[in-house]
Each structure stands twice: as structure tokens, then as C-alpha cells.
């Protein structure tokens, strides 16, 4: 018969418990400090109100960009880029509603419908125009999903040319993204 030294087992179990607690605490600290994006007043997965919809083509909206806030950008961030993409639009091919880049590293948010920050660059949206173009999904369709992404870049704010499309911006950002985060907003008519 094998006898187990109860105090030795207790010490080992205590040590394992302490290690597990420290590991869990480290994960929670990292999660709390993660680069994060939010839209004040709208939860991730929440529904935009009609003020954010396009104002043209009977879309019924005010074409007001959603408010955004971000925090915990990584060290070395020199600028931000923001995109809003509808993967459900164009029968699943997707539509770019907003492309904005060259946002200063000191920025931590944009107000609803706010003029883009000084020095930032508006990219080309779904209509070929510059700046924000609100949602306008077909009437009666299931609400579309709008993926809003922010990228922390190691590029200075003036590094990229004006008027880039979402695809061209993504190509230009390759190898320059320090971190990215996103939220999903929904809208239907």
C-alpha cells in the first residue's frame, strides 16, 4: 500500500492553484488592455437608427456616420485607418460605405456625423464619392451587417495618397498594421 504525504500533496495542489490563478489574471489583464472599438449608444451587433442611413435614393436617412471610440492602441501607432464594409451588400460581394485613413495617433474617437479630423484622408466609398455613405439595403431584406474596423498603423498620417478604395487601402496597409479591431452594426429597412 502506498501512503501519500498529505502535506506534500496539499502544497502541490496549492502551487498548481496559485499558478492557475496567476495565468487567469494575466489573460484578464491582456484582455482588458486589448485594442478595442465601440460605437457609443449601439452595442456590438446592435442596430443603427435611420439617421445613419444614406440620404439619397429614398433610403430615408441622414447620412450621418456613427460615433466611434477606441482605446488601448499599441505602442508605435502613428496613424489609424477606419473602414465600414457591408458583406451582405451587392448580393454578397460586399459594399464599402466608409474609408477614412491618416487619422492622427492622438485621436481616440469620432463623433456621430463629425467632420473627419484635420489631416485625415477620405477614401472612396461605394458610390465613387469620398467619405461616409450610409447604408441603404433593399426594403424587406434581412438587416445587413456592417463591419466597422479600425487599424492601428505604423505609417505617418500623410503616408498614403487621397481617394483610396477599401481594397487599395488594404493593399497599402499590408505589413503596416500593428493591430486591428472591429464591431458589427446592423441596419435594415
mmCIF file of C-alpha atoms in Angstrom:
data_model
loop_
_atom_site.group_PDB
_atom_site.id
_atom_site.type_symbol
_atom_site.label_atom_id
_atom_site.label_comp_id
_atom_site.label_asym_id
_atom_site.label_seq_id
_atom_site.Cartn_x
_atom_site.Cartn_y
_atom_site.Cartn_z
ATOM 1 C CA UNK A 1 0.000 0.000 0.000
ATOM 2 C CA UNK A 2 1.298 3.464 -0.970
ATOM 3 C CA UNK A 3 0.913 6.275 1.535
ATOM 4 C CA UNK A 4 0.586 9.791 0.277
ATOM 5 C CA UNK A 5 2.039 12.525 2.371
ATOM 6 C CA UNK A 6 -0.981 14.770 2.819
ATOM 7 C CA UNK A 7 1.056 17.925 3.455
ATOM 8 C CA UNK A 8 3.144 17.346 0.303
ATOM 9 C CA UNK A 9 0.023 16.825 -1.802
ATOM 10 C CA UNK A 10 -1.602 19.893 -0.270
ATOM 11 C CA UNK A 11 1.451 22.029 -1.101
ATOM 12 C CA UNK A 12 1.465 20.790 -4.695
ATOM 13 C CA UNK A 13 -2.248 21.433 -5.135
ATOM 14 C CA UNK A 14 -1.837 24.885 -3.616
ATOM 15 C CA UNK A 15 1.056 25.646 -6.009
ATOM 16 C CA UNK A 16 -0.986 24.473 -9.011
ATOM 17 C CA UNK A 17 -3.899 26.636 -7.862
ATOM 18 C CA UNK A 18 -1.687 29.699 -7.477
ATOM 19 C CA UNK A 19 -0.188 29.178 -10.951
ATOM 20 C CA UNK A 20 -3.634 28.759 -12.493
ATOM 21 C CA UNK A 21 -4.879 31.921 -10.761
ATOM 22 C CA UNK A 22 -1.890 33.937 -11.977
ATOM 23 C CA UNK A 23 -2.327 32.657 -15.530
ATOM 24 C CA UNK A 24 -6.015 33.593 -15.488
ATOM 25 C CA UNK A 25 -5.206 37.039 -14.096
ATOM 26 C CA UNK A 26 -2.642 37.584 -16.867
ATOM 27 C CA UNK A 27 -5.218 36.661 -19.515
ATOM 28 C CA UNK A 28 -7.745 39.067 -17.981
ATOM 29 C CA UNK A 29 -5.195 41.899 -17.863
ATOM 30 C CA UNK A 30 -4.294 41.331 -21.516
ATOM 31 C CA UNK A 31 -7.986 41.268 -22.490
ATOM 32 C CA UNK A 32 -8.629 44.484 -20.546
ATOM 33 C CA UNK A 33 -5.710 46.179 -22.310
ATOM 34 C CA UNK A 34 -6.606 44.943 -25.808
ATOM 35 C CA UNK A 35 -7.096 47.424 -28.643
ATOM 36 C CA UNK A 36 -10.865 47.934 -28.649
ATOM 37 C CA UNK A 37 -13.507 49.743 -30.714
ATOM 38 C CA UNK A 38 -17.042 50.715 -29.729
ATOM 39 C CA UNK A 39 -19.903 52.847 -31.006
ATOM 40 C CA UNK A 40 -21.436 54.824 -28.126
ATOM 41 C CA UNK A 41 -25.123 54.052 -27.788
ATOM 42 C CA UNK A 42 -25.013 50.982 -30.041
ATOM 43 C CA UNK A 43 -23.828 47.615 -28.750
ATOM 44 C CA UNK A 44 -21.656 45.366 -30.886
ATOM 45 C CA UNK A 45 -24.218 43.547 -33.052
ATOM 46 C CA UNK A 46 -26.766 46.300 -32.379
ATOM 47 C CA UNK A 47 -28.937 48.148 -34.867
ATOM 48 C CA UNK A 48 -28.165 51.592 -36.262
ATOM 49 C CA UNK A 49 -31.014 54.084 -36.333
ATOM 50 C CA UNK A 50 -32.111 55.655 -39.611
ATOM 51 C CA UNK A 51 -30.035 58.805 -39.051
ATOM 52 C CA UNK A 52 -27.030 56.750 -40.184
ATOM 53 C CA UNK A 53 -28.693 55.507 -43.400
ATOM 54 C CA UNK A 54 -27.992 57.127 -46.751
ATOM 55 C CA UNK A 55 -29.963 60.273 -47.529
ATOM 56 C CA UNK A 56 -30.170 59.665 -51.297
ATOM 57 C CA UNK A 57 -32.264 57.228 -53.363
ATOM 58 C CA UNK A 58 -35.191 57.115 -50.920
ATOM 59 C CA UNK A 59 -33.013 55.499 -48.254
ATOM 60 C CA UNK A 60 -34.641 57.732 -45.636
ATOM 61 C CA UNK A 61 -31.594 58.590 -43.585
ATOM 62 C CA UNK A 62 -29.438 61.499 -42.617
ATOM 63 C CA UNK A 63 -26.175 60.004 -43.921
ATOM 64 C CA UNK A 64 -24.594 60.576 -40.507
ATOM 65 C CA UNK A 65 -21.554 58.430 -39.745
ATOM 66 C CA UNK A 66 -21.785 56.514 -36.454
ATOM 67 C CA UNK A 67 -19.867 57.733 -33.421
ATOM 68 C CA UNK A 68 -16.782 55.641 -32.719
ATOM 69 C CA UNK A 69 -14.443 55.364 -29.747
ATOM 70 C CA UNK A 70 -11.269 53.329 -29.455
ATOM 71 C CA UNK A 71 -8.746 52.633 -26.742
ATOM 72 C CA UNK A 72 -5.511 50.814 -25.960
ATOM 73 C CA UNK A 73 -3.764 51.320 -29.277
ATOM 74 C CA UNK A 74 -0.429 49.540 -29.424
ATOM 75 C CA UNK A 75 2.844 51.348 -28.847
ATOM 76 C CA UNK A 76 4.270 52.737 -32.064
ATOM 77 C CA UNK A 77 0.894 53.692 -33.572
ATOM 78 C CA UNK A 78 1.482 56.577 -35.990
ATOM 79 C CA UNK A 79 -1.993 56.753 -37.562
ATOM 80 C CA UNK A 80 -5.339 54.982 -37.828
ATOM 81 C CA UNK A 81 -7.480 53.819 -40.728
ATOM 82 C CA UNK A 82 -11.215 53.137 -40.443
ATOM 83 C CA UNK A 83 -13.472 51.222 -42.805
ATOM 84 C CA UNK A 84 -17.146 50.263 -42.805
ATOM 85 C CA UNK A 85 -17.997 47.347 -45.064
ATOM 86 C CA UNK A 86 -21.312 45.598 -45.767
ATOM 87 C CA UNK A 87 -20.509 41.961 -46.647
ATOM 88 C CA UNK A 88 -24.216 41.324 -47.388
ATOM 89 C CA UNK A 89 -24.465 44.097 -49.989
ATOM 90 C CA UNK A 90 -24.211 43.661 -53.753
ATOM 91 C CA UNK A 91 -25.678 40.174 -53.406
ATOM 92 C CA UNK A 92 -22.857 39.004 -51.170
ATOM 93 C CA UNK A 93 -19.984 40.713 -52.985
ATOM 94 C CA UNK A 94 -19.905 43.471 -50.395
ATOM 95 C CA UNK A 95 -20.039 47.244 -50.382
ATOM 96 C CA UNK A 96 -17.594 49.744 -48.871
ATOM 97 C CA UNK A 97 -19.514 52.511 -47.098
ATOM 98 C CA UNK A 98 -16.669 54.337 -45.410
ATOM 99 C CA UNK A 99 -12.929 54.587 -45.905
ATOM 100 C CA UNK A 100 -11.002 57.018 -43.714
ATOM 101 C CA UNK A 101 -7.266 56.994 -43.046
ATOM 102 C CA UNK A 102 -4.424 59.194 -41.915
ATOM 103 C CA UNK A 103 -6.236 59.759 -38.609
ATOM 104 C CA UNK A 104 -3.757 61.189 -36.090
ATOM 105 C CA UNK A 105 -2.429 58.823 -33.410
ATOM 106 C CA UNK A 106 -3.696 61.181 -30.685
ATOM 107 C CA UNK A 107 -7.333 60.601 -31.739
ATOM 108 C CA UNK A 108 -9.485 58.322 -29.588
ATOM 109 C CA UNK A 109 -12.805 58.683 -31.356
ATOM 110 C CA UNK A 110 -15.093 60.366 -33.847
ATOM 111 C CA UNK A 111 -18.449 61.944 -33.060
ATOM 112 C CA UNK A 112 -21.608 60.918 -34.900
ATOM 113 C CA UNK A 113 -21.683 62.747 -38.215
ATOM 114 C CA UNK A 114 -18.478 64.548 -37.315
ATOM 115 C CA UNK A 115 -16.291 66.146 -39.910
ATOM 116 C CA UNK A 116 -13.231 63.922 -40.343
ATOM 117 C CA UNK A 117 -10.336 65.054 -38.161
ATOM 118 C CA UNK A 118 -7.929 67.608 -39.597
ATOM 119 C CA UNK A 119 -5.239 65.926 -41.656
ATOM 120 C CA UNK A 120 -7.176 62.699 -42.176
ATOM 121 C CA UNK A 121 -7.933 61.466 -45.675
ATOM 122 C CA UNK A 122 -11.325 60.362 -47.006
ATOM 123 C CA UNK A 123 -11.225 57.320 -49.230
ATOM 124 C CA UNK A 124 -13.616 56.302 -51.997
ATOM 125 C CA UNK A 125 -16.969 54.816 -50.941
ATOM 126 C CA UNK A 126 -19.474 52.609 -52.785
ATOM 127 C CA UNK A 127 -20.729 55.432 -54.987
ATOM 128 C CA UNK A 128 -17.284 56.550 -56.084
ATOM 129 C CA UNK A 129 -17.559 59.579 -53.816
ATOM 130 C CA UNK A 130 -15.339 60.435 -50.887
ATOM 131 C CA UNK A 131 -16.252 59.997 -47.230
ATOM 132 C CA UNK A 132 -19.098 58.253 -45.451
ATOM 133 C CA UNK A 133 -22.043 56.872 -47.436
ATOM 134 C CA UNK A 134 -24.734 55.422 -45.209
ATOM 135 C CA UNK A 135 -26.477 52.064 -45.525
ATOM 136 C CA UNK A 136 -29.361 51.564 -47.940
ATOM 137 C CA UNK A 137 -30.210 47.857 -48.024
ATOM 138 C CA UNK A 138 -33.206 46.800 -50.123
ATOM 139 C CA UNK A 139 -36.562 47.173 -48.382
ATOM 140 C CA UNK A 140 -37.733 43.935 -46.784
ATOM 141 C CA UNK A 141 -34.353 42.179 -46.762
ATOM 142 C CA UNK A 142 -32.930 40.773 -43.569
ATOM 143 C CA UNK A 143 -30.936 43.569 -41.884
ATOM 144 C CA UNK A 144 -27.442 43.830 -43.305
ATOM 145 C CA UNK A 145 -24.272 43.604 -41.213
ATOM 146 C CA UNK A 146 -21.824 46.494 -41.274
ATOM 147 C CA UNK A 147 -18.303 45.598 -40.235
ATOM 148 C CA UNK A 148 -16.585 48.673 -38.805
ATOM 149 C CA UNK A 149 -12.846 48.139 -38.492
ATOM 150 C CA UNK A 150 -10.070 50.311 -37.140
ATOM 151 C CA UNK A 151 -6.430 49.647 -37.897
ATOM 152 C CA UNK A 152 -3.510 50.986 -35.856
ATOM 153 C CA UNK A 153 -0.742 51.650 -38.372
ATOM 154 C CA UNK A 154 2.977 52.310 -38.246
ATOM 155 C CA UNK A 155 2.519 54.784 -41.123
ATOM 156 C CA UNK A 156 2.531 58.550 -40.557
ATOM 157 C CA UNK A 157 -0.831 60.232 -41.248
ATOM 158 C CA UNK A 158 0.301 61.658 -44.601
ATOM 159 C CA UNK A 159 1.855 58.436 -45.928
ATOM 160 C CA UNK A 160 -0.972 57.362 -48.242
ATOM 161 C CA UNK A 161 -2.479 59.159 -51.259
ATOM 162 C CA UNK A 162 -6.012 60.543 -51.208
ATOM 163 C CA UNK A 163 -9.019 58.714 -52.610
ATOM 164 C CA UNK A 164 -8.036 55.090 -51.989
ATOM 165 C CA UNK A 165 -10.759 52.468 -52.225
ATOM 166 C CA UNK A 166 -11.093 49.930 -49.419
ATOM 167 C CA UNK A 167 -9.223 47.324 -51.479
ATOM 168 C CA UNK A 168 -6.411 49.744 -52.355
ATOM 169 C CA UNK A 169 -6.164 50.839 -48.713
ATOM 170 C CA UNK A 170 -5.891 47.246 -47.535
ATOM 171 C CA UNK A 171 -3.133 46.597 -50.063
ATOM 172 C CA UNK A 172 -1.274 49.765 -48.993
ATOM 173 C CA UNK A 173 -1.583 48.847 -45.294
ATOM 174 C CA UNK A 174 -0.123 45.381 -45.772
ATOM 175 C CA UNK A 175 2.852 44.929 -43.441
ATOM 176 C CA UNK A 176 1.978 48.197 -41.634
ATOM 177 C CA UNK A 177 -0.893 47.075 -39.363
ATOM 178 C CA UNK A 178 0.170 46.945 -35.711
ATOM 179 C CA UNK A 179 -3.291 45.872 -34.522
ATOM 180 C CA UNK A 180 -6.890 45.906 -35.696
ATOM 181 C CA UNK A 181 -10.239 45.569 -34.006
ATOM 182 C CA UNK A 182 -13.840 45.713 -35.151
ATOM 183 C CA UNK A 183 -17.501 45.851 -34.290
ATOM 184 C CA UNK A 184 -20.558 44.793 -36.266
ATOM 185 C CA UNK A 185 -23.537 47.111 -36.619
ATOM 186 C CA UNK A 186 -26.796 46.194 -38.354
ATOM 187 C CA UNK A 187 -29.382 48.079 -40.385
ATOM 188 C CA UNK A 188 -32.489 47.125 -42.320
ATOM 189 C CA UNK A 189 -35.483 48.836 -43.913
#
